Amino acid sequence: NAGVTQTPKFQVLKTGQSMTLQCAQDMNHNSMYWYRQDPGMGLRLIYYSASEGTTDKGEVPNGYNVSRLNKREFSLRLESAAPSQTSVYFCASIRTNTEAFFGQGTRLTVV
Amino acid sequence: AQTVTQSQPEMSVQEAETVTLSCTYDTSESDYYLFWYKQPPSRQMILVIRQEAYKQQNATENRFSVNFQKAAKSFSLKISDSQLGDAAMYFCAYKRQNYGGSQGNLIFGKGTKLSVKP
């Protein structure tokens, strides 16, 4: 009953460093998503993957890349971190025509 | 494009009292889902309640109920007998119904921070 597992939970990066956020779900969902949450902004979609092998940009994709490695895993990569990418990141997967299931979030600070 | 608006950045309620959080949305579609998510300080996103647009009956989950007004595009959350553990950020979210393929995107409001006073 793991649901959506997201790692790491916390990360501090220096400007210009790169990192990959990992996400895996064990619910056999087709669609997976990466959101960022900023104070007063709600959750905004960065990228999503409708199914294995496909990815699409969301509302705020600049500075990010994603990989849908297989049906279970969907990673988010920051190639050159910037202070504007300081945020809380959530991975989610959605069951057919119902609610989203979320990972526990990653608090990323870029200094 | 669909949008979700939560006009109350912060709300406060006395323990054991009732509070209503507001949400309005804009869509041209007729089939969709609406959700309320709770985010406590632990940061975890927890589903509180969901409503299918084709259902006229308002959803209820224990102390949580919604007032879904499809024509007005309004979806408010009522919390009865408020408890200290209800203190959290609450997000209203919209998702269109899908007919195969992509399950679409959850569109969120900016949230309402609920405080519960003992």
mmCIF file of C-alpha atoms in Angstrom:
data_model
loop_
_atom_site.group_PDB
_atom_site.id
_atom_site.type_symbol
_atom_site.label_atom_id
_atom_site.label_comp_id
_atom_site.label_asym_id
_atom_site.label_seq_id
_atom_site.Cartn_x
_atom_site.Cartn_y
_atom_site.Cartn_z
ATOM 1 C CA ASN A 1 0.000 0.000 0.000
ATOM 2 C CA ALA A 2 2.824 2.434 -0.777
ATOM 3 C CA GLY A 3 0.779 4.543 -3.214
ATOM 4 C CA VAL A 4 2.989 7.325 -4.584
ATOM 5 C CA THR A 5 6.560 7.421 -3.337
ATOM 6 C CA GLN A 6 8.550 10.584 -3.903
ATOM 7 C CA THR A 7 12.201 11.211 -3.053
ATOM 8 C CA PRO A 8 13.936 13.099 -1.592
ATOM 9 C CA LYS A 9 11.795 14.878 0.996
ATOM 10 C CA PHE A 10 14.199 17.775 1.424
ATOM 11 C CA GLN A 11 17.005 19.150 -0.709
ATOM 12 C CA VAL A 12 19.225 22.214 -0.720
ATOM 13 C CA LEU A 13 20.995 23.093 -3.947
ATOM 14 C CA LYS A 14 23.389 25.797 -4.971
ATOM 15 C CA THR A 15 22.506 27.896 -7.986
ATOM 16 C CA GLY A 16 23.563 26.071 -11.132
ATOM 17 C CA GLN A 17 23.544 22.590 -9.630
ATOM 18 C CA SER A 18 21.389 19.850 -11.086
ATOM 19 C CA MET A 19 19.211 17.235 -9.475
ATOM 20 C CA THR A 20 16.498 14.712 -10.223
ATOM 21 C CA LEU A 21 13.349 14.196 -8.203
ATOM 22 C CA GLN A 22 12.126 10.633 -8.303
ATOM 23 C CA CYS A 23 8.533 9.455 -8.249
ATOM 24 C CA ALA A 24 7.074 5.978 -8.376
ATOM 25 C CA GLN A 25 3.522 4.694 -8.053
ATOM 26 C CA ASP A 26 2.376 1.131 -7.512
ATOM 27 C CA MET A 27 -1.300 1.597 -8.387
ATOM 28 C CA ASN A 28 -0.986 0.869 -12.105
ATOM 29 C CA HIS A 29 -2.134 4.370 -13.047
ATOM 30 C CA ASN A 30 -1.523 5.569 -16.574
ATOM 31 C CA SER A 31 -1.268 9.288 -15.872
ATOM 32 C CA MET A 32 1.353 10.955 -13.698
ATOM 33 C CA TYR A 33 2.023 14.593 -12.886
ATOM 34 C CA TRP A 34 4.534 16.994 -11.379
ATOM 35 C CA TYR A 35 3.283 20.087 -9.572
ATOM 36 C CA ARG A 36 5.005 22.874 -7.727
ATOM 37 C CA GLN A 37 3.462 24.668 -4.782
ATOM 38 C CA ASP A 38 4.361 28.220 -3.912
ATOM 39 C CA PRO A 39 2.823 30.383 -1.161
ATOM 40 C CA GLY A 40 -0.416 31.976 -2.317
ATOM 41 C CA MET A 41 -0.258 30.218 -5.705
ATOM 42 C CA GLY A 42 -1.832 26.853 -5.092
ATOM 43 C CA LEU A 43 -0.419 23.927 -7.053
ATOM 44 C CA ARG A 44 0.692 24.560 -10.608
ATOM 45 C CA LEU A 45 1.364 21.871 -13.164
ATOM 46 C CA ILE A 46 4.929 21.584 -14.429
ATOM 47 C CA TYR A 47 4.729 18.500 -16.661
ATOM 48 C CA TYR A 48 2.532 15.495 -17.018
ATOM 49 C CA SER A 49 2.611 12.100 -18.637
ATOM 50 C CA ALA A 50 -0.649 10.716 -19.958
ATOM 51 C CA SER A 51 0.845 7.266 -20.463
ATOM 52 C CA GLU A 52 4.145 5.460 -20.650
ATOM 53 C CA GLY A 53 6.307 7.014 -23.327
ATOM 54 C CA THR A 54 4.503 10.360 -23.504
ATOM 55 C CA THR A 55 5.112 13.662 -21.726
ATOM 56 C CA ASP A 56 3.603 17.126 -22.107
ATOM 57 C CA LYS A 57 4.245 20.580 -20.739
ATOM 58 C CA GLY A 58 2.017 22.056 -18.118
ATOM 59 C CA GLU A 59 1.606 25.628 -16.929
ATOM 60 C CA VAL A 60 5.178 26.259 -15.704
ATOM 61 C CA PRO A 61 7.618 23.963 -17.570
ATOM 62 C CA ASN A 62 10.580 26.297 -18.033
ATOM 63 C CA GLY A 63 13.763 25.075 -16.385
ATOM 64 C CA TYR A 64 12.542 21.484 -15.996
ATOM 65 C CA ASN A 65 12.704 18.223 -17.881
ATOM 66 C CA VAL A 66 10.909 14.963 -17.238
ATOM 67 C CA SER A 67 11.271 11.299 -18.057
ATOM 68 C CA ARG A 68 8.589 8.647 -17.931
ATOM 69 C CA LEU A 69 10.891 5.719 -17.416
ATOM 70 C CA ASN A 70 8.130 3.120 -17.347
ATOM 71 C CA LYS A 71 4.550 2.945 -16.187
ATOM 72 C CA ARG A 72 5.559 3.217 -12.537
ATOM 73 C CA GLU A 73 8.192 5.950 -12.596
ATOM 74 C CA PHE A 74 8.137 9.612 -13.570
ATOM 75 C CA SER A 75 11.165 11.770 -12.767
ATOM 76 C CA LEU A 76 11.646 15.534 -12.768
ATOM 77 C CA ARG A 77 15.035 17.027 -13.516
ATOM 78 C CA LEU A 78 16.411 20.466 -12.838
ATOM 79 C CA GLU A 79 19.430 20.914 -15.117
ATOM 80 C CA SER A 80 20.668 24.214 -13.690
ATOM 81 C CA ALA A 81 18.830 25.166 -10.526
ATOM 82 C CA ALA A 82 17.812 28.783 -9.955
ATOM 83 C CA PRO A 83 16.514 30.489 -6.795
ATOM 84 C CA SER A 84 13.133 30.883 -8.542
ATOM 85 C CA GLN A 85 12.823 27.100 -8.413
ATOM 86 C CA THR A 86 12.731 27.125 -4.638
ATOM 87 C CA SER A 87 9.399 25.481 -3.971
ATOM 88 C CA VAL A 88 7.607 22.390 -2.755
ATOM 89 C CA TYR A 89 7.246 19.775 -5.468
ATOM 90 C CA PHE A 90 4.546 17.137 -5.636
ATOM 91 C CA CYS A 91 4.253 14.087 -7.782
ATOM 92 C CA ALA A 92 0.766 12.683 -8.372
ATOM 93 C CA SER A 93 -0.958 9.928 -10.279
ATOM 94 C CA ILE A 94 -4.595 9.752 -11.269
ATOM 95 C CA ARG A 95 -6.859 6.759 -11.426
ATOM 96 C CA THR A 96 -9.354 6.623 -14.259
ATOM 97 C CA ASN A 97 -11.898 9.401 -13.858
ATOM 98 C CA THR A 98 -11.322 9.927 -10.202
ATOM 99 C CA GLU A 99 -9.060 11.658 -7.753
ATOM 100 C CA ALA A 100 -5.314 12.187 -7.737
ATOM 101 C CA PHE A 101 -2.997 10.453 -5.320
ATOM 102 C CA PHE A 102 -0.035 12.491 -4.150
ATOM 103 C CA GLY A 103 3.466 11.828 -2.950
ATOM 104 C CA GLN A 104 4.622 13.413 0.283
ATOM 105 C CA GLY A 105 6.297 16.335 -1.440
ATOM 106 C CA THR A 106 9.861 17.592 -1.779
ATOM 107 C CA ARG A 107 10.906 20.857 -0.227
ATOM 108 C CA LEU A 108 13.627 22.255 -2.469
ATOM 109 C CA THR A 109 15.691 25.291 -1.588
ATOM 110 C CA VAL A 110 18.056 26.826 -4.121
ATOM 111 C CA VAL A 111 20.612 29.199 -2.629
ATOM 112 C CA ALA B 1 -9.212 27.261 -20.097
ATOM 113 C CA GLN B 2 -10.649 26.162 -16.824
ATOM 114 C CA THR B 3 -9.986 28.192 -13.688
ATOM 115 C CA VAL B 4 -10.684 27.677 -9.998
ATOM 116 C CA THR B 5 -11.085 30.573 -7.581
ATOM 117 C CA GLN B 6 -10.998 30.488 -3.807
ATOM 118 C CA SER B 7 -11.801 33.977 -2.617
ATOM 119 C CA GLN B 8 -11.002 33.441 1.062
ATOM 120 C CA PRO B 9 -7.239 33.284 1.698
ATOM 121 C CA GLU B 10 -7.847 32.687 5.411
ATOM 122 C CA MET B 11 -10.763 31.601 7.559
ATOM 123 C CA SER B 12 -11.187 31.007 11.258
ATOM 124 C CA VAL B 13 -13.710 28.923 13.185
ATOM 125 C CA GLN B 14 -14.364 28.134 16.810
ATOM 126 C CA GLU B 15 -14.013 24.513 17.801
ATOM 127 C CA ALA B 16 -17.348 22.639 17.484
ATOM 128 C CA GLU B 17 -18.783 25.342 15.206
ATOM 129 C CA THR B 18 -19.514 25.148 11.476
ATOM 130 C CA VAL B 19 -17.535 26.851 8.731
ATOM 131 C CA THR B 20 -18.025 27.101 4.977
ATOM 132 C CA LEU B 21 -15.187 27.504 2.494
ATOM 133 C CA SER B 22 -16.031 28.954 -0.907
ATOM 134 C CA CYS B 23 -14.939 27.861 -4.349
ATOM 135 C CA THR B 24 -16.033 28.931 -7.805
ATOM 136 C CA TYR B 25 -14.839 27.595 -11.109
ATOM 137 C CA ASP B 26 -15.119 28.366 -14.758
ATOM 138 C CA THR B 27 -15.552 25.747 -17.451
ATOM 139 C CA SER B 28 -17.413 25.227 -20.683
ATOM 140 C CA GLU B 29 -17.594 21.478 -20.181
ATOM 141 C CA SER B 30 -20.571 19.619 -18.778
ATOM 142 C CA ASP B 31 -18.836 16.528 -17.416
ATOM 143 C CA TYR B 32 -16.192 17.026 -14.771
ATOM 144 C CA TYR B 33 -15.170 16.325 -11.200
ATOM 145 C CA LEU B 34 -14.639 18.634 -8.278
ATOM 146 C CA PHE B 35 -12.550 17.932 -5.218
ATOM 147 C CA TRP B 36 -11.574 19.378 -1.895
ATOM 148 C CA TYR B 37 -8.110 18.516 -0.656
ATOM 149 C CA LYS B 38 -6.750 19.151 2.810
ATOM 150 C CA GLN B 39 -3.086 19.942 3.397
ATOM 151 C CA PRO B 40 -2.058 19.875 7.060
ATOM 152 C CA PRO B 41 1.360 21.124 8.211
ATOM 153 C CA SER B 42 2.756 17.693 7.345
ATOM 154 C CA ARG B 43 2.392 18.804 3.702
ATOM 155 C CA GLN B 44 0.535 15.642 2.689
ATOM 156 C CA MET B 45 -2.343 16.214 0.255
ATOM 157 C CA ILE B 46 -5.417 14.428 1.592
ATOM 158 C CA LEU B 47 -8.646 14.027 -0.340
ATOM 159 C CA VAL B 48 -11.583 15.303 1.713
ATOM 160 C CA ILE B 49 -14.486 14.923 -0.672
ATOM 161 C CA ARG B 50 -15.304 14.589 -4.357
ATOM 162 C CA GLN B 51 -18.295 15.476 -6.477
ATOM 163 C CA GLU B 52 -19.220 14.269 -9.936
ATOM 164 C CA ALA B 53 -20.845 17.028 -11.969
ATOM 165 C CA TYR B 54 -23.544 14.706 -13.325
ATOM 166 C CA LYS B 55 -24.784 13.970 -9.815
ATOM 167 C CA GLN B 56 -27.328 16.415 -8.466
ATOM 168 C CA GLN B 57 -26.989 15.127 -4.918
ATOM 169 C CA ASN B 58 -24.394 16.900 -2.833
ATOM 170 C CA ALA B 59 -21.556 14.706 -1.592
ATOM 171 C CA THR B 60 -21.066 14.135 2.120
ATOM 172 C CA GLU B 61 -18.284 12.497 4.109
ATOM 173 C CA ASN B 62 -18.976 12.433 7.839
ATOM 174 C CA ARG B 63 -18.598 16.045 9.046
ATOM 175 C CA PHE B 64 -17.758 17.314 5.564
ATOM 176 C CA SER B 65 -20.352 18.187 2.977
ATOM 177 C CA VAL B 66 -20.491 20.263 -0.174
ATOM 178 C CA ASN B 67 -22.988 22.626 -1.723
ATOM 179 C CA PHE B 68 -22.638 22.044 -5.449
ATOM 180 C CA GLN B 69 -24.411 24.579 -7.625
ATOM 181 C CA LYS B 70 -23.677 23.576 -11.207
ATOM 182 C CA ALA B 71 -25.435 26.473 -12.906
ATOM 183 C CA ALA B 72 -23.664 28.971 -10.677
ATOM 184 C CA LYS B 73 -20.381 27.044 -10.958
ATOM 185 C CA SER B 74 -20.012 27.063 -7.224
ATOM 186 C CA PHE B 75 -18.637 24.316 -4.991
ATOM 187 C CA SER B 76 -18.438 25.195 -1.300
ATOM 188 C CA LEU B 77 -17.223 22.966 1.523
ATOM 189 C CA LYS B 78 -19.006 22.885 4.860
ATOM 190 C CA ILE B 79 -17.219 21.537 7.896
ATOM 191 C CA SER B 80 -19.509 20.772 10.815
ATOM 192 C CA ASP B 81 -18.474 20.337 14.445
ATOM 193 C CA SER B 82 -15.005 21.686 13.642
ATOM 194 C CA GLN B 83 -12.095 20.001 15.372
ATOM 195 C CA LEU B 84 -8.574 21.173 16.074
ATOM 196 C CA GLY B 85 -7.327 18.605 13.579
ATOM 197 C CA ASP B 86 -9.260 20.343 10.812
ATOM 198 C CA ALA B 87 -6.785 23.225 10.865
ATOM 199 C CA ALA B 88 -5.041 23.115 7.481
ATOM 200 C CA MET B 89 -4.877 24.552 3.989
ATOM 201 C CA TYR B 90 -7.851 23.533 1.900
ATOM 202 C CA PHE B 91 -7.666 23.398 -1.857
ATOM 203 C CA CYS B 92 -10.525 23.211 -4.284
ATOM 204 C CA ALA B 93 -9.698 21.390 -7.518
ATOM 205 C CA TYR B 94 -11.327 20.682 -10.886
ATOM 206 C CA LYS B 95 -10.748 17.856 -13.347
ATOM 207 C CA ARG B 96 -12.523 17.239 -16.583
ATOM 208 C CA GLN B 97 -13.988 13.841 -17.259
ATOM 209 C CA ASN B 98 -12.005 11.706 -19.645
ATOM 210 C CA TYR B 99 -13.063 9.114 -22.122
ATOM 211 C CA GLY B 100 -9.896 7.075 -22.396
ATOM 212 C CA GLY B 101 -6.325 8.186 -22.872
ATOM 213 C CA SER B 102 -5.060 11.037 -20.743
ATOM 214 C CA GLN B 103 -6.807 11.493 -17.441
ATOM 215 C CA GLY B 104 -6.325 15.204 -17.740
ATOM 216 C CA ASN B 105 -5.019 17.630 -15.240
ATOM 217 C CA LEU B 106 -6.168 18.687 -11.783
ATOM 218 C CA ILE B 107 -6.567 22.462 -11.695
ATOM 219 C CA PHE B 108 -6.266 23.963 -8.239
ATOM 220 C CA GLY B 109 -7.433 27.093 -6.524
ATOM 221 C CA LYS B 110 -4.938 29.062 -4.469
ATOM 222 C CA GLY B 111 -6.176 27.638 -1.201
ATOM 223 C CA THR B 112 -7.836 28.723 2.024
ATOM 224 C CA LYS B 113 -5.975 28.522 5.306
ATOM 225 C CA LEU B 114 -8.346 27.387 8.030
ATOM 226 C CA SER B 115 -7.590 28.035 11.682
ATOM 227 C CA VAL B 116 -9.565 26.369 14.466
ATOM 228 C CA LYS B 117 -9.749 28.142 17.812
ATOM 229 C CA PRO B 118 -10.137 26.058 20.973
#
